[in-house]
Amino acid sequence: MKRPIIGITCGTEYDSNQQAVADRLPRSYVRAVLAAGGAPLAIPNLKESETDALLDILDGLILSGGRDIAPSLYGSAEAHPSVELDHDRDTRELPLIRTAIEMDLPILAICRGVQSLNVALGGTLYQDLPTDRPSAVAHRQDAARDAATHSIAVHGASLLARSLGATELRVNSFHHQAVRQPAAALTVVGWAEDGLIEAVEMEGRRFVVGVQYHPEEMVGVCGASRQLFGALIAACG
């Protein structure tokens, strides 16, 4: 049986002059897709016309984690000092997301990916959680990548809950930004213990799910995270 081709967006590597020189993709995404039965394909930060040609051969799409999104793209005039930008990726990824949704490609958006999804559809972000929304929950952990450090609650009737096979989950956490105002097209379906939005999904599409945690880092220790990738692959059939 042919494996569905799953595109995975990449971050950008810059030289000392802030010129884009390469694209970067952690291997954990590749391994998670392979383990779930998919064929991973890295999507470089190309021109829109070039990316559209790649979208035509994909069965599904993962929006990966990475640097922060330019605040100007969601209506903020100034960037917080903690913000680390990836303009090259912003320019290319947001149009790609809109096109993929129009094509009804199954999409799993992870960490920066869920933030990109939200901004692409008109939502806003917290620029820096310690400044904008202080909390006792450590959203940027110092623990190992596969260590679960806080809990999330998932709406029982959601696609995400069915995909995970759970309505409560212990997750890892490596972010200082998050969804603030969700886009009108997205439904919030997951929350951290402090009420912060941790997951969204889009109705009327085969599979558009976004999570703030990094399930690709937890597939070796968390059955629900493995099931999430399996659900993406199943939606591609």
PDB file of C-alpha atoms in Angstrom:
ATOM      1  CA  MET A   1       0.000   0.000   0.000  1.00  0.00           C
ATOM      2  CA  LYS A   2       1.365   3.403  -0.985  1.00  0.00           C
ATOM      3  CA  ARG A   3       2.263   5.709   1.891  1.00  0.00           C
ATOM      4  CA  PRO A   4       0.518   9.110   1.780  1.00  0.00           C
ATOM      5  CA  ILE A   5       2.936  11.965   1.132  1.00  0.00           C
ATOM      6  CA  ILE A   6       3.015  14.383   4.069  1.00  0.00           C
ATOM      7  CA  GLY A   7       4.631  17.753   3.483  1.00  0.00           C
ATOM      8  CA  ILE A   8       6.374  19.328   6.483  1.00  0.00           C
ATOM      9  CA  THR A   9       7.166  23.031   6.537  1.00  0.00           C
ATOM     10  CA  CYS A  10      10.694  24.118   7.426  1.00  0.00           C
ATOM     11  CA  GLY A  11      12.312  26.920   9.377  1.00  0.00           C
ATOM     12  CA  THR A  12      14.944  29.183   7.838  1.00  0.00           C
ATOM     13  CA  GLU A  13      18.656  29.340   8.613  1.00  0.00           C
ATOM     14  CA  TYR A  14      20.184  32.813   8.258  1.00  0.00           C
ATOM     15  CA  ASP A  15      23.810  33.902   7.876  1.00  0.00           C
ATOM     16  CA  SER A  16      25.486  36.713   9.843  1.00  0.00           C
ATOM     17  CA  ASN A  17      23.978  39.248   7.431  1.00  0.00           C
ATOM     18  CA  GLN A  18      20.479  37.857   8.041  1.00  0.00           C
ATOM     19  CA  GLN A  19      20.341  36.405   4.549  1.00  0.00           C
ATOM     20  CA  ALA A  20      18.389  33.155   4.185  1.00  0.00           C
ATOM     21  CA  VAL A  21      20.853  30.399   3.285  1.00  0.00           C
ATOM     22  CA  ALA A  22      19.132  27.093   4.122  1.00  0.00           C
ATOM     23  CA  ASP A  23      15.974  25.429   5.404  1.00  0.00           C
ATOM     24  CA  ARG A  24      15.817  23.456   8.644  1.00  0.00           C
ATOM     25  CA  LEU A  25      13.616  20.550   9.738  1.00  0.00           C
ATOM     26  CA  PRO A  26      14.106  18.570  12.977  1.00  0.00           C
ATOM     27  CA  ARG A  27      14.255  14.816  12.390  1.00  0.00           C
ATOM     28  CA  SER A  28      11.577  14.165  15.005  1.00  0.00           C
ATOM     29  CA  TYR A  29       8.875  15.251  12.536  1.00  0.00           C
ATOM     30  CA  VAL A  30      10.228  12.912   9.872  1.00  0.00           C
ATOM     31  CA  ARG A  31      10.374   9.974  12.270  1.00  0.00           C
ATOM     32  CA  ALA A  32       6.852  10.596  13.580  1.00  0.00           C
ATOM     33  CA  VAL A  33       5.410  10.625  10.054  1.00  0.00           C
ATOM     34  CA  LEU A  34       7.313   7.480   9.070  1.00  0.00           C
ATOM     35  CA  ALA A  35       6.175   5.665  12.214  1.00  0.00           C
ATOM     36  CA  ALA A  36       2.553   6.584  11.456  1.00  0.00           C
ATOM     37  CA  GLY A  37       2.760   5.178   7.939  1.00  0.00           C
ATOM     38  CA  GLY A  38       3.342   8.352   5.936  1.00  0.00           C
ATOM     39  CA  ALA A  39       6.080   9.441   3.550  1.00  0.00           C
ATOM     40  CA  PRO A  40       7.563  12.743   4.794  1.00  0.00           C
ATOM     41  CA  LEU A  41       8.540  15.481   2.337  1.00  0.00           C
ATOM     42  CA  ALA A  42      10.288  18.645   3.533  1.00  0.00           C
ATOM     43  CA  ILE A  43       8.709  21.828   2.143  1.00  0.00           C
ATOM     44  CA  PRO A  44      11.411  24.506   1.768  1.00  0.00           C
ATOM     45  CA  ASN A  45      10.576  28.195   1.982  1.00  0.00           C
ATOM     46  CA  LEU A  46      10.139  28.691  -1.747  1.00  0.00           C
ATOM     47  CA  LYS A  47       8.266  31.225  -3.847  1.00  0.00           C
ATOM     48  CA  GLU A  48       4.491  30.780  -3.801  1.00  0.00           C
ATOM     49  CA  SER A  49       4.405  29.504  -7.392  1.00  0.00           C
ATOM     50  CA  GLU A  50       7.017  26.864  -6.550  1.00  0.00           C
ATOM     51  CA  THR A  51       5.272  25.815  -3.348  1.00  0.00           C
ATOM     52  CA  ASP A  52       1.949  25.426  -5.158  1.00  0.00           C
ATOM     53  CA  ALA A  53       3.565  22.819  -7.404  1.00  0.00           C
ATOM     54  CA  LEU A  54       4.587  20.849  -4.303  1.00  0.00           C
ATOM     55  CA  LEU A  55       1.124  21.112  -2.755  1.00  0.00           C
ATOM     56  CA  ASP A  56      -0.311  19.375  -5.801  1.00  0.00           C
ATOM     57  CA  ILE A  57       1.552  16.157  -4.954  1.00  0.00           C
ATOM     58  CA  LEU A  58       0.828  16.156  -1.213  1.00  0.00           C
ATOM     59  CA  ASP A  59      -1.766  14.084   0.612  1.00  0.00           C
ATOM     60  CA  GLY A  60      -1.380  15.998   3.887  1.00  0.00           C
ATOM     61  CA  LEU A  61       0.571  18.802   5.539  1.00  0.00           C
ATOM     62  CA  ILE A  62       2.315  19.401   8.864  1.00  0.00           C
ATOM     63  CA  LEU A  63       3.030  22.975   9.951  1.00  0.00           C
ATOM     64  CA  SER A  64       6.117  22.584  12.101  1.00  0.00           C
ATOM     65  CA  GLY A  65       7.479  24.605  15.012  1.00  0.00           C
ATOM     66  CA  GLY A  66      10.113  27.298  14.757  1.00  0.00           C
ATOM     67  CA  ARG A  67      10.810  30.976  15.307  1.00  0.00           C
ATOM     68  CA  ASP A  68       8.190  33.622  16.039  1.00  0.00           C
ATOM     69  CA  ILE A  69       5.781  35.210  13.562  1.00  0.00           C
ATOM     70  CA  ALA A  70       6.202  38.917  12.807  1.00  0.00           C
ATOM     71  CA  PRO A  71       3.771  40.827  15.075  1.00  0.00           C
ATOM     72  CA  SER A  72       2.943  43.190  12.206  1.00  0.00           C
ATOM     73  CA  LEU A  73       1.125  40.270  10.565  1.00  0.00           C
ATOM     74  CA  TYR A  74      -1.461  40.208  13.351  1.00  0.00           C
ATOM     75  CA  GLY A  75      -1.824  43.915  14.003  1.00  0.00           C
ATOM     76  CA  SER A  76       0.912  44.692  16.552  1.00  0.00           C
ATOM     77  CA  ALA A  77       3.070  47.715  15.765  1.00  0.00           C
ATOM     78  CA  GLU A  78       6.105  46.762  17.859  1.00  0.00           C
ATOM     79  CA  ALA A  79       7.828  43.453  18.532  1.00  0.00           C
ATOM     80  CA  HIS A  80       8.595  42.402  22.110  1.00  0.00           C
ATOM     81  CA  PRO A  81      12.393  42.167  22.735  1.00  0.00           C
ATOM     82  CA  SER A  82      12.085  38.387  23.163  1.00  0.00           C
ATOM     83  CA  VAL A  83      10.663  37.852  19.665  1.00  0.00           C
ATOM     84  CA  GLU A  84      12.912  35.960  17.220  1.00  0.00           C
ATOM     85  CA  LEU A  85      11.668  36.463  13.681  1.00  0.00           C
ATOM     86  CA  ASP A  86      11.706  34.354  10.526  1.00  0.00           C
ATOM     87  CA  HIS A  87      10.515  36.791   7.856  1.00  0.00           C
ATOM     88  CA  ASP A  88      11.450  34.446   5.026  1.00  0.00           C
ATOM     89  CA  ARG A  89       9.199  31.741   6.419  1.00  0.00           C
ATOM     90  CA  ASP A  90       6.355  34.133   7.253  1.00  0.00           C
ATOM     91  CA  THR A  91       6.256  35.424   3.686  1.00  0.00           C
ATOM     92  CA  ARG A  92       5.929  31.936   2.246  1.00  0.00           C
ATOM     93  CA  GLU A  93       4.104  29.921   4.902  1.00  0.00           C
ATOM     94  CA  LEU A  94       0.978  32.037   5.412  1.00  0.00           C
ATOM     95  CA  PRO A  95      -0.098  31.926   1.731  1.00  0.00           C
ATOM     96  CA  LEU A  96       0.715  28.197   1.696  1.00  0.00           C
ATOM     97  CA  ILE A  97      -1.649  27.626   4.628  1.00  0.00           C
ATOM     98  CA  ARG A  98      -4.512  29.438   2.930  1.00  0.00           C
ATOM     99  CA  THR A  99      -3.997  27.484  -0.285  1.00  0.00           C
ATOM    100  CA  ALA A 100      -3.805  24.156   1.562  1.00  0.00           C
ATOM    101  CA  ILE A 101      -7.100  24.915   3.320  1.00  0.00           C
ATOM    102  CA  GLU A 102      -8.745  25.804   0.005  1.00  0.00           C
ATOM    103  CA  MET A 103      -7.521  22.439  -1.325  1.00  0.00           C
ATOM    104  CA  ASP A 104      -8.921  20.681   1.782  1.00  0.00           C
ATOM    105  CA  LEU A 105      -5.552  19.086   2.532  1.00  0.00           C
ATOM    106  CA  PRO A 106      -5.456  17.406   5.956  1.00  0.00           C
ATOM    107  CA  ILE A 107      -3.344  19.667   8.204  1.00  0.00           C
ATOM    108  CA  LEU A 108      -1.678  19.092  11.566  1.00  0.00           C
ATOM    109  CA  ALA A 109      -0.282  22.358  12.959  1.00  0.00           C
ATOM    110  CA  ILE A 110       2.304  22.115  15.745  1.00  0.00           C
ATOM    111  CA  CYS A 111       3.572  24.866  18.102  1.00  0.00           C
ATOM    112  CA  ARG A 112       4.524  27.766  15.785  1.00  0.00           C
ATOM    113  CA  GLY A 113       2.354  25.912  13.277  1.00  0.00           C
ATOM    114  CA  VAL A 114      -0.860  26.469  15.244  1.00  0.00           C
ATOM    115  CA  GLN A 115       0.114  30.113  15.652  1.00  0.00           C
ATOM    116  CA  SER A 116       0.746  30.412  11.891  1.00  0.00           C
ATOM    117  CA  LEU A 117      -2.604  28.774  11.176  1.00  0.00           C
ATOM    118  CA  ASN A 118      -4.340  31.254  13.460  1.00  0.00           C
ATOM    119  CA  VAL A 119      -2.592  34.305  11.985  1.00  0.00           C
ATOM    120  CA  ALA A 120      -3.155  33.109   8.400  1.00  0.00           C
ATOM    121  CA  LEU A 121      -6.897  33.061   9.118  1.00  0.00           C
ATOM    122  CA  GLY A 122      -7.024  36.421  10.906  1.00  0.00           C
ATOM    123  CA  GLY A 123      -6.330  35.609  14.564  1.00  0.00           C
ATOM    124  CA  THR A 124      -3.835  37.195  16.965  1.00  0.00           C
ATOM    125  CA  LEU A 125      -1.101  36.001  19.334  1.00  0.00           C
ATOM    126  CA  TYR A 126       0.392  36.754  22.711  1.00  0.00           C
ATOM    127  CA  GLN A 127       3.880  38.009  21.844  1.00  0.00           C
ATOM    128  CA  ASP A 128       5.462  36.937  25.141  1.00  0.00           C
ATOM    129  CA  LEU A 129       3.540  34.940  27.727  1.00  0.00           C
ATOM    130  CA  PRO A 130       5.645  35.901  30.786  1.00  0.00           C
ATOM    131  CA  THR A 131       4.945  39.562  29.964  1.00  0.00           C
ATOM    132  CA  ASP A 132       1.435  39.427  28.493  1.00  0.00           C
ATOM    133  CA  ARG A 133      -0.072  36.588  30.514  1.00  0.00           C
ATOM    134  CA  PRO A 134       1.986  35.560  33.567  1.00  0.00           C
ATOM    135  CA  SER A 135       1.142  32.102  34.890  1.00  0.00           C
ATOM    136  CA  ALA A 136       2.343  29.441  37.290  1.00  0.00           C
ATOM    137  CA  VAL A 137       2.275  26.969  34.391  1.00  0.00           C
ATOM    138  CA  ALA A 138       5.720  26.605  32.802  1.00  0.00           C
ATOM    139  CA  HIS A 139       4.989  26.930  29.093  1.00  0.00           C
ATOM    140  CA  ARG A 140       8.698  26.968  28.228  1.00  0.00           C
ATOM    141  CA  GLN A 141      10.134  23.976  30.030  1.00  0.00           C
ATOM    142  CA  ASP A 142      13.768  23.171  30.794  1.00  0.00           C
ATOM    143  CA  ALA A 143      13.078  19.425  30.883  1.00  0.00           C
ATOM    144  CA  ALA A 144      13.848  16.861  28.167  1.00  0.00           C
ATOM    145  CA  ARG A 145      12.014  17.182  24.850  1.00  0.00           C
ATOM    146  CA  ASP A 146       9.840  14.128  25.547  1.00  0.00           C
ATOM    147  CA  ALA A 147       9.054  15.031  29.165  1.00  0.00           C
ATOM    148  CA  ALA A 148       5.454  15.979  29.962  1.00  0.00           C
ATOM    149  CA  THR A 149       5.361  18.994  32.274  1.00  0.00           C
ATOM    150  CA  HIS A 150       1.755  20.225  32.336  1.00  0.00           C
ATOM    151  CA  SER A 151      -1.767  19.051  31.521  1.00  0.00           C
ATOM    152  CA  ILE A 152      -4.272  20.060  28.871  1.00  0.00           C
ATOM    153  CA  ALA A 153      -8.013  19.455  28.709  1.00  0.00           C
ATOM    154  CA  VAL A 154      -9.578  18.619  25.334  1.00  0.00           C
ATOM    155  CA  HIS A 155     -13.241  19.074  24.413  1.00  0.00           C
ATOM    156  CA  GLY A 156     -14.823  15.634  24.400  1.00  0.00           C
ATOM    157  CA  ALA A 157     -16.789  16.134  21.182  1.00  0.00           C
ATOM    158  CA  SER A 158     -13.805  17.409  19.204  1.00  0.00           C
ATOM    159  CA  LEU A 159     -11.927  15.822  16.340  1.00  0.00           C
ATOM    160  CA  LEU A 160      -8.778  16.237  18.423  1.00  0.00           C
ATOM    161  CA  ALA A 161     -10.224  14.171  21.280  1.00  0.00           C
ATOM    162  CA  ARG A 162     -11.166  11.407  18.851  1.00  0.00           C
ATOM    163  CA  SER A 163      -7.712  11.567  17.284  1.00  0.00           C
ATOM    164  CA  LEU A 164      -5.899  11.385  20.616  1.00  0.00           C
ATOM    165  CA  GLY A 165      -8.312   8.921  22.175  1.00  0.00           C
ATOM    166  CA  ALA A 166      -8.271  11.167  25.251  1.00  0.00           C
ATOM    167  CA  THR A 167      -9.804  14.303  26.745  1.00  0.00           C
ATOM    168  CA  GLU A 168      -6.972  14.924  29.200  1.00  0.00           C
ATOM    169  CA  LEU A 169      -3.296  14.771  28.342  1.00  0.00           C
ATOM    170  CA  ARG A 170       0.076  15.487  29.897  1.00  0.00           C
ATOM    171  CA  VAL A 171       2.190  17.383  27.375  1.00  0.00           C
ATOM    172  CA  ASN A 172       5.596  18.940  26.820  1.00  0.00           C
ATOM    173  CA  SER A 173       5.843  22.703  26.325  1.00  0.00           C
ATOM    174  CA  PHE A 174       8.417  24.851  24.500  1.00  0.00           C
ATOM    175  CA  HIS A 175       6.759  28.153  23.638  1.00  0.00           C
ATOM    176  CA  HIS A 176       6.641  31.747  24.844  1.00  0.00           C
ATOM    177  CA  GLN A 177       3.863  32.758  22.430  1.00  0.00           C
ATOM    178  CA  ALA A 178       0.327  31.415  22.003  1.00  0.00           C
ATOM    179  CA  VAL A 179      -3.050  32.001  20.405  1.00  0.00           C
ATOM    180  CA  ARG A 180      -4.653  35.102  21.892  1.00  0.00           C
ATOM    181  CA  GLN A 181      -7.735  35.825  19.772  1.00  0.00           C
ATOM    182  CA  PRO A 182      -8.630  32.749  17.729  1.00  0.00           C
ATOM    183  CA  ALA A 183      -9.551  33.275  14.092  1.00  0.00           C
ATOM    184  CA  ALA A 184     -13.286  33.134  13.405  1.00  0.00           C
ATOM    185  CA  ALA A 185     -12.834  30.017  11.268  1.00  0.00           C
ATOM    186  CA  LEU A 186     -11.210  28.096  14.133  1.00  0.00           C
ATOM    187  CA  THR A 187     -12.830  26.407  17.126  1.00  0.00           C
ATOM    188  CA  VAL A 188     -10.912  26.259  20.398  1.00  0.00           C
ATOM    189  CA  VAL A 189     -10.870  22.670  21.658  1.00  0.00           C
ATOM    190  CA  GLY A 190      -7.959  22.491  24.125  1.00  0.00           C
ATOM    191  CA  TRP A 191      -6.825  24.475  27.168  1.00  0.00           C
ATOM    192  CA  ALA A 192      -3.935  24.401  29.627  1.00  0.00           C
ATOM    193  CA  GLU A 193      -4.554  24.397  33.373  1.00  0.00           C
ATOM    194  CA  ASP A 194      -4.267  28.198  33.386  1.00  0.00           C
ATOM    195  CA  GLY A 195      -6.867  28.580  30.623  1.00  0.00           C
ATOM    196  CA  LEU A 196      -4.382  29.295  27.840  1.00  0.00           C
ATOM    197  CA  ILE A 197      -5.521  28.037  24.429  1.00  0.00           C
ATOM    198  CA  GLU A 198      -3.633  24.830  23.601  1.00  0.00           C
ATOM    199  CA  ALA A 199      -5.557  23.429  20.625  1.00  0.00           C
ATOM    200  CA  VAL A 200      -7.851  24.488  17.800  1.00  0.00           C
ATOM    201  CA  GLU A 201      -9.551  22.840  14.856  1.00  0.00           C
ATOM    202  CA  MET A 202     -11.515  23.849  11.779  1.00  0.00           C
ATOM    203  CA  GLU A 203     -14.949  22.492  11.020  1.00  0.00           C
ATOM    204  CA  GLY A 204     -16.047  21.686   7.491  1.00  0.00           C
ATOM    205  CA  ARG A 205     -12.661  20.304   6.462  1.00  0.00           C
ATOM    206  CA  ARG A 206     -11.342  16.739   6.417  1.00  0.00           C
ATOM    207  CA  PHE A 207      -8.737  17.377   9.106  1.00  0.00           C
ATOM    208  CA  VAL A 208      -7.404  20.734  10.293  1.00  0.00           C
ATOM    209  CA  VAL A 209      -6.072  20.414  13.841  1.00  0.00           C
ATOM    210  CA  GLY A 210      -3.585  22.608  15.674  1.00  0.00           C
ATOM    211  CA  VAL A 211      -1.818  21.882  18.960  1.00  0.00           C
ATOM    212  CA  GLN A 212       0.570  24.052  20.948  1.00  0.00           C
ATOM    213  CA  TYR A 213       2.619  21.149  22.313  1.00  0.00           C
ATOM    214  CA  HIS A 214       5.144  19.051  20.375  1.00  0.00           C
ATOM    215  CA  PRO A 215       3.602  15.585  19.776  1.00  0.00           C
ATOM    216  CA  GLU A 216       6.433  14.633  17.402  1.00  0.00           C
ATOM    217  CA  GLU A 217       8.808  14.674  20.383  1.00  0.00           C
ATOM    218  CA  MET A 218       6.516  12.428  22.445  1.00  0.00           C
ATOM    219  CA  VAL A 219       5.597   9.608  20.071  1.00  0.00           C
ATOM    220  CA  GLY A 220       8.067   7.302  21.819  1.00  0.00           C
ATOM    221  CA  VAL A 221       6.468   7.765  25.238  1.00  0.00           C
ATOM    222  CA  CYS A 222       2.868   8.840  24.588  1.00  0.00           C
ATOM    223  CA  GLY A 223       0.298   6.660  22.854  1.00  0.00           C
ATOM    224  CA  ALA A 224      -2.076   9.588  22.338  1.00  0.00           C
ATOM    225  CA  SER A 225       0.601  11.499  20.422  1.00  0.00           C
ATOM    226  CA  ARG A 226       1.203   8.469  18.208  1.00  0.00           C
ATOM    227  CA  GLN A 227      -2.534   8.263  17.576  1.00  0.00           C
ATOM    228  CA  LEU A 228      -2.613  11.929  16.557  1.00  0.00           C
ATOM    229  CA  PHE A 229      -0.164  11.307  13.728  1.00  0.00           C
ATOM    230  CA  GLY A 230      -2.097   8.184  12.821  1.00  0.00           C
ATOM    231  CA  ALA A 231      -5.281  10.245  12.575  1.00  0.00           C
ATOM    232  CA  LEU A 232      -3.575  12.658  10.180  1.00  0.00           C
ATOM    233  CA  ILE A 233      -2.475   9.758   7.980  1.00  0.00           C
ATOM    234  CA  ALA A 234      -5.959   8.207   8.094  1.00  0.00           C
ATOM    235  CA  ALA A 235      -7.506  11.513   6.992  1.00  0.00           C
ATOM    236  CA  CYS A 236      -5.346  11.422   3.865  1.00  0.00           C
ATOM    237  CA  GLY A 237      -7.019   8.263   2.581  1.00  0.00           C
TER     238      GLY A 237
END
